Short mmCIF file of C-alpha atoms and ligand atoms in Angstrom, two decimals:
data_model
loop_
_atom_site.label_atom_id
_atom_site.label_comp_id
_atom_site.label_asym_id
_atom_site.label_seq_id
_atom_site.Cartn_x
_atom_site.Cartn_y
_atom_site.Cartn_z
CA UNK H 1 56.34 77.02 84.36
CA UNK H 2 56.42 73.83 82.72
CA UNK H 3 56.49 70.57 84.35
CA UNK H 4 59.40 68.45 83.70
CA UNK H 5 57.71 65.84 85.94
CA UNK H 6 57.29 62.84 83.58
CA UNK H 7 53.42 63.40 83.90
CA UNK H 8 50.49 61.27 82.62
CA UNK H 9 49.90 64.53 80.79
CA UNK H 10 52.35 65.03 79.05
CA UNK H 11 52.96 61.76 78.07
CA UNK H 12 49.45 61.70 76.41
CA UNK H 13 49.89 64.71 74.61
CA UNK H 14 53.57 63.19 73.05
CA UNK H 15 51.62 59.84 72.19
CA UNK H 16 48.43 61.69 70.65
CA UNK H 17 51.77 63.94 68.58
CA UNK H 18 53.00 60.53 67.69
CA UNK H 19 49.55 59.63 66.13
CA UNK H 20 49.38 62.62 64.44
CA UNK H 21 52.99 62.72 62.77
CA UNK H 22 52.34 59.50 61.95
CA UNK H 23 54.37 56.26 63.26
CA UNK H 24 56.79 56.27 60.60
CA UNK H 25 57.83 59.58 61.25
CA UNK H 26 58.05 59.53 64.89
CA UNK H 27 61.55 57.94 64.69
CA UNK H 28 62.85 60.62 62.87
CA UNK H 29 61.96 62.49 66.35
CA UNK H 30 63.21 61.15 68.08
CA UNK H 31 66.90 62.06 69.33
CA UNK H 32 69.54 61.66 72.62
CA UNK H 33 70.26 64.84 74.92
CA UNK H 34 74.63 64.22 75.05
CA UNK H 35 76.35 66.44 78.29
CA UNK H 36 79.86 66.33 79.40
CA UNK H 37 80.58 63.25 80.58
CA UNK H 38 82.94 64.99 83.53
CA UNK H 39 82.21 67.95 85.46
CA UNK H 40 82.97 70.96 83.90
CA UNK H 41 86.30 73.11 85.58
CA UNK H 42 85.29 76.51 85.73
CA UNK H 43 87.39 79.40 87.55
CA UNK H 44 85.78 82.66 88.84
CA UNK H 45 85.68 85.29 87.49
CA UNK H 46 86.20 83.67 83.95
CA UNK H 47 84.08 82.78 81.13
CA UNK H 48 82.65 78.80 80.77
CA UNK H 49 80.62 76.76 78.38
CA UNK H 50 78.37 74.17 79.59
CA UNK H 51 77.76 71.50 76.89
CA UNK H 52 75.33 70.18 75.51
CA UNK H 53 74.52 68.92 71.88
CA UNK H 54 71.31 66.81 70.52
CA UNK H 55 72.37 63.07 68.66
CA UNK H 56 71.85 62.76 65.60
CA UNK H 57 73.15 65.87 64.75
CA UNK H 58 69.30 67.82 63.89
CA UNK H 59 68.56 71.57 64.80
CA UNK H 60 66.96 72.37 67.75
CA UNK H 61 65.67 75.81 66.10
CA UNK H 62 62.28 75.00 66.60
CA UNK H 63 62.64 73.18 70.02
CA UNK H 64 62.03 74.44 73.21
CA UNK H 65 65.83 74.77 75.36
CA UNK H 66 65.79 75.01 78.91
CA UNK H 67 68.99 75.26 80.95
CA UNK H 68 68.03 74.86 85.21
CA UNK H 69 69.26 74.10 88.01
CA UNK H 70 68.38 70.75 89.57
CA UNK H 71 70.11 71.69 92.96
CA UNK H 72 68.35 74.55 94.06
CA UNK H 73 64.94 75.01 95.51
CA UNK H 74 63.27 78.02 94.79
CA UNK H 75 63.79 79.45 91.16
CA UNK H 76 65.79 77.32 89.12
CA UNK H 77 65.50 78.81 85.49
CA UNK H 78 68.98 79.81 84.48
CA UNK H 79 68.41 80.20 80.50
CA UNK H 80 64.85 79.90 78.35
CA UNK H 81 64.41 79.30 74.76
CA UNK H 82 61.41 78.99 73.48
CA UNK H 83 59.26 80.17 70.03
CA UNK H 84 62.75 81.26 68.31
CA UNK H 85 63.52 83.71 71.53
CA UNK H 86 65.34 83.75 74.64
CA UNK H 87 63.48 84.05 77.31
CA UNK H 88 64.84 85.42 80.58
CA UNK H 89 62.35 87.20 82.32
CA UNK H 90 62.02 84.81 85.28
CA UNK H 91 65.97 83.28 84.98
CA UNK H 92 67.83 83.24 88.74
CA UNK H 93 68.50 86.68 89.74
CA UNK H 94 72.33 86.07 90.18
CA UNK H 95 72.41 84.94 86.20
CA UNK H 96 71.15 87.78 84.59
CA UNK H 97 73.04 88.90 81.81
CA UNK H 98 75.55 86.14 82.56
CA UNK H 99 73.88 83.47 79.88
CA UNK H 100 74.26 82.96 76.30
CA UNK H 101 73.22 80.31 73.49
CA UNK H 102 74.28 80.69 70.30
CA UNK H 103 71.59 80.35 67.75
CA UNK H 104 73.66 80.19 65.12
CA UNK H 105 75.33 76.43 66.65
CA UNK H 106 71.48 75.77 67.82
CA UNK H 107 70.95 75.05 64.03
CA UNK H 108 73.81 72.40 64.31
CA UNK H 109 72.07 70.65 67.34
CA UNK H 110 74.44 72.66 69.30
CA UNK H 111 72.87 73.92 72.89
CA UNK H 112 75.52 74.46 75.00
CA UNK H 113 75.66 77.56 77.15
CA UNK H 114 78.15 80.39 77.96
CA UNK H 115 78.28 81.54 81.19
CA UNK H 116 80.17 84.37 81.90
CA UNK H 117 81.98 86.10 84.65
CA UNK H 118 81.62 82.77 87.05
CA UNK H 119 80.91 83.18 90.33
CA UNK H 120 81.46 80.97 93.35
CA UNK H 121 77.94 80.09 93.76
CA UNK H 122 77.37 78.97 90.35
CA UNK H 123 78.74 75.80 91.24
CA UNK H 124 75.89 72.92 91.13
CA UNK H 125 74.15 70.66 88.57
CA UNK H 126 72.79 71.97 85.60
CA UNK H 127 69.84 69.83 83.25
CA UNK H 128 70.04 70.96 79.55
CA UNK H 129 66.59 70.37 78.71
CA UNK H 130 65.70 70.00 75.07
CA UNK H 131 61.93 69.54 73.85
CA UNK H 132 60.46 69.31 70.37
CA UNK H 133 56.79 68.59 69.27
CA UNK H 134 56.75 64.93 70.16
CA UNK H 135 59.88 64.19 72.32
CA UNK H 136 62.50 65.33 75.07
CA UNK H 137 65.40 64.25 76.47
CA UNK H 138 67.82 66.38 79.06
CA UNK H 139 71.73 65.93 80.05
CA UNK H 140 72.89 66.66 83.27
CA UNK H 141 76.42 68.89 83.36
CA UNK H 142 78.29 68.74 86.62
CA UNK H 143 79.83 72.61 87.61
CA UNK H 144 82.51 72.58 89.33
CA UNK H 145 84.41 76.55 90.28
CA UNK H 146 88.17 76.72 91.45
CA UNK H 147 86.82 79.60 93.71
CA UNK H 148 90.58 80.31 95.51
CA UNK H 149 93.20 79.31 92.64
CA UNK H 150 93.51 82.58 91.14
CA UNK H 151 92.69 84.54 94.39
CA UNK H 152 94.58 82.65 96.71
CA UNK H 153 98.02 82.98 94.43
CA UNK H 154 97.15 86.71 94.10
CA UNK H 155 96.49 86.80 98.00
CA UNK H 156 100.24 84.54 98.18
CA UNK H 157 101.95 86.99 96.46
CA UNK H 158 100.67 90.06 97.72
CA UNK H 159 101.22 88.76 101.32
CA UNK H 160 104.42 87.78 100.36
CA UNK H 161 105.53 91.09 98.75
CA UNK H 162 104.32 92.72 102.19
CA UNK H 163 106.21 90.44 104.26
CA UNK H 164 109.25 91.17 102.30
CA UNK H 165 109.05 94.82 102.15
CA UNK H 166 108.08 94.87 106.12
CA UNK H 167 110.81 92.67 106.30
CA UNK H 168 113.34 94.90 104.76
CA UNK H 169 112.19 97.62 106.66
CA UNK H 170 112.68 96.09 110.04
CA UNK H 171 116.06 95.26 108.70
CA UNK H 172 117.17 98.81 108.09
CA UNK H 173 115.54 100.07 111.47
CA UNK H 174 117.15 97.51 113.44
CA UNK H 175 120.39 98.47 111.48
CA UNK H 176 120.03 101.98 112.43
CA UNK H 177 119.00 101.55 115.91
CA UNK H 178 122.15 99.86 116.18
CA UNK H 179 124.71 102.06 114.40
CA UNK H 180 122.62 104.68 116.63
CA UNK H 181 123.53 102.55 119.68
CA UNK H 182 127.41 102.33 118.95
CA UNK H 183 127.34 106.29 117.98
CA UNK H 184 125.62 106.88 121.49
CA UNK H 185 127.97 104.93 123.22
CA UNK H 186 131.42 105.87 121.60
CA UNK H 187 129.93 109.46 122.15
CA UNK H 188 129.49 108.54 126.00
CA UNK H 189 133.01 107.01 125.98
CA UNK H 190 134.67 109.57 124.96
CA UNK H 191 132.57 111.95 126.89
CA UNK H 192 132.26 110.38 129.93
CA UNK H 193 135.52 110.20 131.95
CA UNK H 194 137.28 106.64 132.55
CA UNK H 195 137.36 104.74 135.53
CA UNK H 196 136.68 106.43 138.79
CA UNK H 197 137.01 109.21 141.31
CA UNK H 198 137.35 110.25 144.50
CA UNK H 199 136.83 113.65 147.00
CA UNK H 200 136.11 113.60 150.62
CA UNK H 201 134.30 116.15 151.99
CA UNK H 202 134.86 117.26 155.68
CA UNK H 203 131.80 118.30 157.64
CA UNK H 204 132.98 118.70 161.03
CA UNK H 205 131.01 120.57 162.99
CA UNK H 206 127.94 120.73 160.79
CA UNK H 207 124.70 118.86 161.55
CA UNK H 208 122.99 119.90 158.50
CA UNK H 209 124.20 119.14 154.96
CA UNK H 210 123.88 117.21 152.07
CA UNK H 211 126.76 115.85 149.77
CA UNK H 212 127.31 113.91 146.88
CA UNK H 213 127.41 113.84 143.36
CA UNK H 214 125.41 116.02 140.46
CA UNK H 215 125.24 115.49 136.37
CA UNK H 216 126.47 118.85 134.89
CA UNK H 217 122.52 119.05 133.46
CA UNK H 218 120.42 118.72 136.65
CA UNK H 219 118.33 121.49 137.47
CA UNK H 220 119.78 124.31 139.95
CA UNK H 221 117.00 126.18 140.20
CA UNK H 222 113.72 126.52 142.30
CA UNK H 223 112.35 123.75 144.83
CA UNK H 224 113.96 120.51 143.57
CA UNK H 225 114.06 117.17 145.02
CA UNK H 226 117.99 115.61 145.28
CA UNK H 227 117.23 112.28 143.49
CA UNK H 228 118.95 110.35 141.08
CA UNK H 229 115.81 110.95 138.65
CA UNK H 230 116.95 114.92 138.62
CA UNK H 231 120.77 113.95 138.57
CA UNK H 232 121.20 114.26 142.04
CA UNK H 233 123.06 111.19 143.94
CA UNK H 234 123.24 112.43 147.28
CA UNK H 235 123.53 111.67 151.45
CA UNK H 236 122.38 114.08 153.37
CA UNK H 237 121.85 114.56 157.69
CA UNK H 238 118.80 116.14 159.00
CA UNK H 239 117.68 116.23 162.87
CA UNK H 240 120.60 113.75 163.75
CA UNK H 241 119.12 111.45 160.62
CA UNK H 242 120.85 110.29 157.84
CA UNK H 243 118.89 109.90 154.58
CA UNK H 244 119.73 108.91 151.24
CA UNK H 245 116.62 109.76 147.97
CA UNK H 246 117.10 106.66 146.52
CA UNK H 247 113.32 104.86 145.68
CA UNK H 248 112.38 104.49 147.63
CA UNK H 249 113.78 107.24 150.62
CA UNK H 250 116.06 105.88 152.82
CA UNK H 251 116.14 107.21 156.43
CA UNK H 252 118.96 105.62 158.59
CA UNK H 253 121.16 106.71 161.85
CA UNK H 254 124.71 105.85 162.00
CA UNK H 255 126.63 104.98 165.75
CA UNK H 256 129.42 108.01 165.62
CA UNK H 257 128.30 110.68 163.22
CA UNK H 258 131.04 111.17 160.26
CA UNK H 259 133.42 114.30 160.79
CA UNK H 260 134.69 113.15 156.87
CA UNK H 261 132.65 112.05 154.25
CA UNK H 262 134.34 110.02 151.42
CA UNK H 263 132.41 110.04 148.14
CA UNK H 264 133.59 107.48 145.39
CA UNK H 265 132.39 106.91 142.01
CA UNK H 266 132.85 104.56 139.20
CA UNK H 267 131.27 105.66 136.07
CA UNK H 268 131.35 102.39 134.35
CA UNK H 269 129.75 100.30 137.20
CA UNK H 270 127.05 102.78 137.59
CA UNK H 271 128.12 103.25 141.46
CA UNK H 272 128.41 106.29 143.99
CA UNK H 273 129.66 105.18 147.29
CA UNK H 274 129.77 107.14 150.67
CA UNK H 275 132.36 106.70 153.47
CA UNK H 276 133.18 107.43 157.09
CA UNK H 277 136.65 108.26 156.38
CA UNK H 278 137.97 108.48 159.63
CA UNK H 279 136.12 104.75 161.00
CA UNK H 280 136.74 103.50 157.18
CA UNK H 281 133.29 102.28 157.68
CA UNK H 282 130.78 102.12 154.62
CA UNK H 283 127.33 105.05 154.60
CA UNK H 284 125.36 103.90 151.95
CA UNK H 285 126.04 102.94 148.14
CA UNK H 286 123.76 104.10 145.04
CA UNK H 287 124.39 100.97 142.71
CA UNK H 288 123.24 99.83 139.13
CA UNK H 289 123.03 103.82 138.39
CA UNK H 290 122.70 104.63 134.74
CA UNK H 291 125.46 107.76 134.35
CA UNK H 292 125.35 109.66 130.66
CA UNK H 293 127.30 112.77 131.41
CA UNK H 294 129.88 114.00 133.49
CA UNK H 295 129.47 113.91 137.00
CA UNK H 296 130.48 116.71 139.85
CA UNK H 297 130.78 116.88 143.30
CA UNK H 298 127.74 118.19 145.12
CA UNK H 299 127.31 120.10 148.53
CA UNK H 300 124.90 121.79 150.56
CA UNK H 301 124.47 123.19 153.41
CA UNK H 302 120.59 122.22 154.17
CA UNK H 303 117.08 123.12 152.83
CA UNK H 304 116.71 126.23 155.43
CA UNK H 305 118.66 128.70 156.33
CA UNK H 306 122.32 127.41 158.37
CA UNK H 307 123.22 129.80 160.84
CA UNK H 308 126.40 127.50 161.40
CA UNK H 309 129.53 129.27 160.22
CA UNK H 310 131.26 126.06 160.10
CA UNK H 311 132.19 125.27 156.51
CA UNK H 312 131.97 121.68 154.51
CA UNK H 313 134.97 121.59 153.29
CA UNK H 314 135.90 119.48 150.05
CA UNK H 315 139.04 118.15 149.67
CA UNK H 316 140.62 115.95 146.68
CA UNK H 317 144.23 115.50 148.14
C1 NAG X 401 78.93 74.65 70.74
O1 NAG X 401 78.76 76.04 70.85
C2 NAG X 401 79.68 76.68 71.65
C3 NAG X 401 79.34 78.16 71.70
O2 NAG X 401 78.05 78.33 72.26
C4 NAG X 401 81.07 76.44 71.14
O3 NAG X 401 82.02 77.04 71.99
C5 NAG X 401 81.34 74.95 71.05
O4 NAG X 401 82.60 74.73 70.47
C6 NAG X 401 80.27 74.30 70.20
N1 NAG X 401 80.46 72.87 70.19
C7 NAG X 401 80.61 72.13 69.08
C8 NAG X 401 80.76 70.66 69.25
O5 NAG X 401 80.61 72.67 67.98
C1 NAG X 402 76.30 69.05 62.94
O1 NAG X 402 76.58 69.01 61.55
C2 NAG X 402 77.18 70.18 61.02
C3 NAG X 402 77.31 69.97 59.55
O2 NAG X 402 76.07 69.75 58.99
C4 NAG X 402 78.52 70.39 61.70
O3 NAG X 402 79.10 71.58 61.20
C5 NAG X 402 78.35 70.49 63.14
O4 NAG X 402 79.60 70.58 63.80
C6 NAG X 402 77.59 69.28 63.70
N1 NAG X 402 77.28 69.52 65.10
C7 NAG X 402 77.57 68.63 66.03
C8 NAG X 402 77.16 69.04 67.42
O5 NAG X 402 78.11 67.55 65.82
C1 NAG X 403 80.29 66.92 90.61
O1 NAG X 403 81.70 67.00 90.49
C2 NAG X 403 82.38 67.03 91.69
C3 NAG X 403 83.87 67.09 91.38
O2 NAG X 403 84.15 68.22 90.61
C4 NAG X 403 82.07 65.79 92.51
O3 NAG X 403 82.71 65.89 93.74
C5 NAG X 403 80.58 65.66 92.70
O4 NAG X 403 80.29 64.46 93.39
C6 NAG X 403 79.89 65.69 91.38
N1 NAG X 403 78.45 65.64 91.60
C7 NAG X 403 77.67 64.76 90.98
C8 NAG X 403 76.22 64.80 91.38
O5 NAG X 403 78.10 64.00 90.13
#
């Protein structure tokens, strides 16, 4: 590669030129290397010229133009001209293909380069280097690339779009989900009965039962457990015991054993209350229940087999 160094060399060989051209030619020579004097905008993506022009306005044909870059370490050669032909074969990797000097505007001292397709990394100093038979001179152009302008708008209003769009989505979920809601619960209203009600259910005589309320859905069949998760809101006595399936169970023994259960319930407060009529004394209370259909009163007579004739009577009077 040549050496751009400012070597003993090299300056012998432009002084012996001199001699030989004669000293009142060498002025004729000589000539001034102009660049840009501000860095040169460039956006990705698009097309740039560096300049870079020779004063007085002579041809640089015949010269020798080398565009490099003075930032970079390993291979700087971005664009070769040399002996009337470009001369690529060892340019940067990343420019190949991307460079271009017009030979026609070389003949009007005009070296400037066109880069095309600019990429980020081709941001940097350039030297325009321009050498004839007995002189040189370079210019230095400053590169600077608007990486984000273009991409970052594009990247703006593509994330805006998306917002909007999600946006306008959520809005006619969340509208539907609600008219949903008020469907559901002028449904259940109308459904559902108002306000309250009230049976007692007399189970003298019986040591085994279970009473309470039911949804008109809950399973019938086979084993099931009576809990409110399968519509089941019941008290029942076992072995002397009182339990209610609540979550958790709840086992509990009263002082005088009911001979007349009173079951209330209020639909709207979510609540099924049981009653020792007789002592007026409270049982137990399922509260904060969660009631979506009609409810109906429930009895049993035990898990096993009751040999007790005695039947639980239910009475609404
Ligand atoms: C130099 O040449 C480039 C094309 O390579 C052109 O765009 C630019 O206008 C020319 N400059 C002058 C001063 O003619
Ligand atoms: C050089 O001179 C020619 C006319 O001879 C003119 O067309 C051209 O623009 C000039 N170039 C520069 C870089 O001034
Ligand atoms: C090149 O230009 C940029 C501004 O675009 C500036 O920040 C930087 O200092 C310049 N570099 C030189 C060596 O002049």
């Amino acid at each position: 590669m040549f050496s751009r160094s400012n070597s003993p060399a090299m300056k012998f060989i432009c002084v012996t030129l001199l001699i030989i051209s004669g000293i009142t030619d060498s002025r004729s020579e000589q000539y001034e290397v102009v660049g840009p004097a501000d860095p040169v905008l460039a956006v990705a993506g698009e097309d740039v010229i560096l300049p870079c022009s020779v004063k007085p306005n002579t041809s640089v044909v015949d010269m020798r133009v080398e565009w490099f870059r003075l930032d970079l370490i390993d291979s700087q050669l971005v664009h070769l001209y040399e002996d009337h032909v470009d001369k690529n074969t060892n340019q940067i990797e990343s420019y190949r293909g991307r460079t271009k000097l017009n030979h026609q505007e070389l003949q009007r001292g005009n070296a400037s380069l066109k880069l095309s397709s600019v990429r980020v990394s081709d941001e940097g100093l350039y030297k325009c280097f321009i050498q004839s038979k007995s002189w040189y001179d370079d210019a230095i152009v400053n590169v600077s690339v608007e990486g984000n302008m273009f991409n970052s708008w594009r990247t703006s209003v593509i994330l805006i779009s998306v917002f909007v769009v999600l946006s306008v989505i959520a809005g006619i979920l969340i509208a539907v989900f609600a008219h949903k809601n008020k469907e559901r619960d002028q449904l259940l209203k109308t459904i559902l009965p108002k306000g309250c009600f009230y049976f007692e259910v007399q189970v003298k005589g019986q040591t085994e039962w279970d009473l309470g309320v039911t949804r008109q859905s809950a399973n019938r069949k086979g084993w099931i457990s009576l809990s409110p998760d399968n519509g089941y809101w019941i008290v029942g006595r076992r072995d002397g015991e009182y339990q209610a399936r609540d979550s958790p169970d709840y086992s509990f023994s009263l002082s005088v054993n009911p001979q007349r259960v009173g079951v209330f319930v209020d639909y709207e407060k979510g609540l099924v209350c049981f009653y020792d009529v007789e002592s007026m004394s409270h049982i137990y209370s399922y509260t904060d229940q969660c009631f979506n259909e009609k409810l109906y009163p429930f009895v049993c007579l035990g898990y096993w087999s009751n040999g007790n004739s005695t039947p639980l009577i239910i009475c609404d009077d």
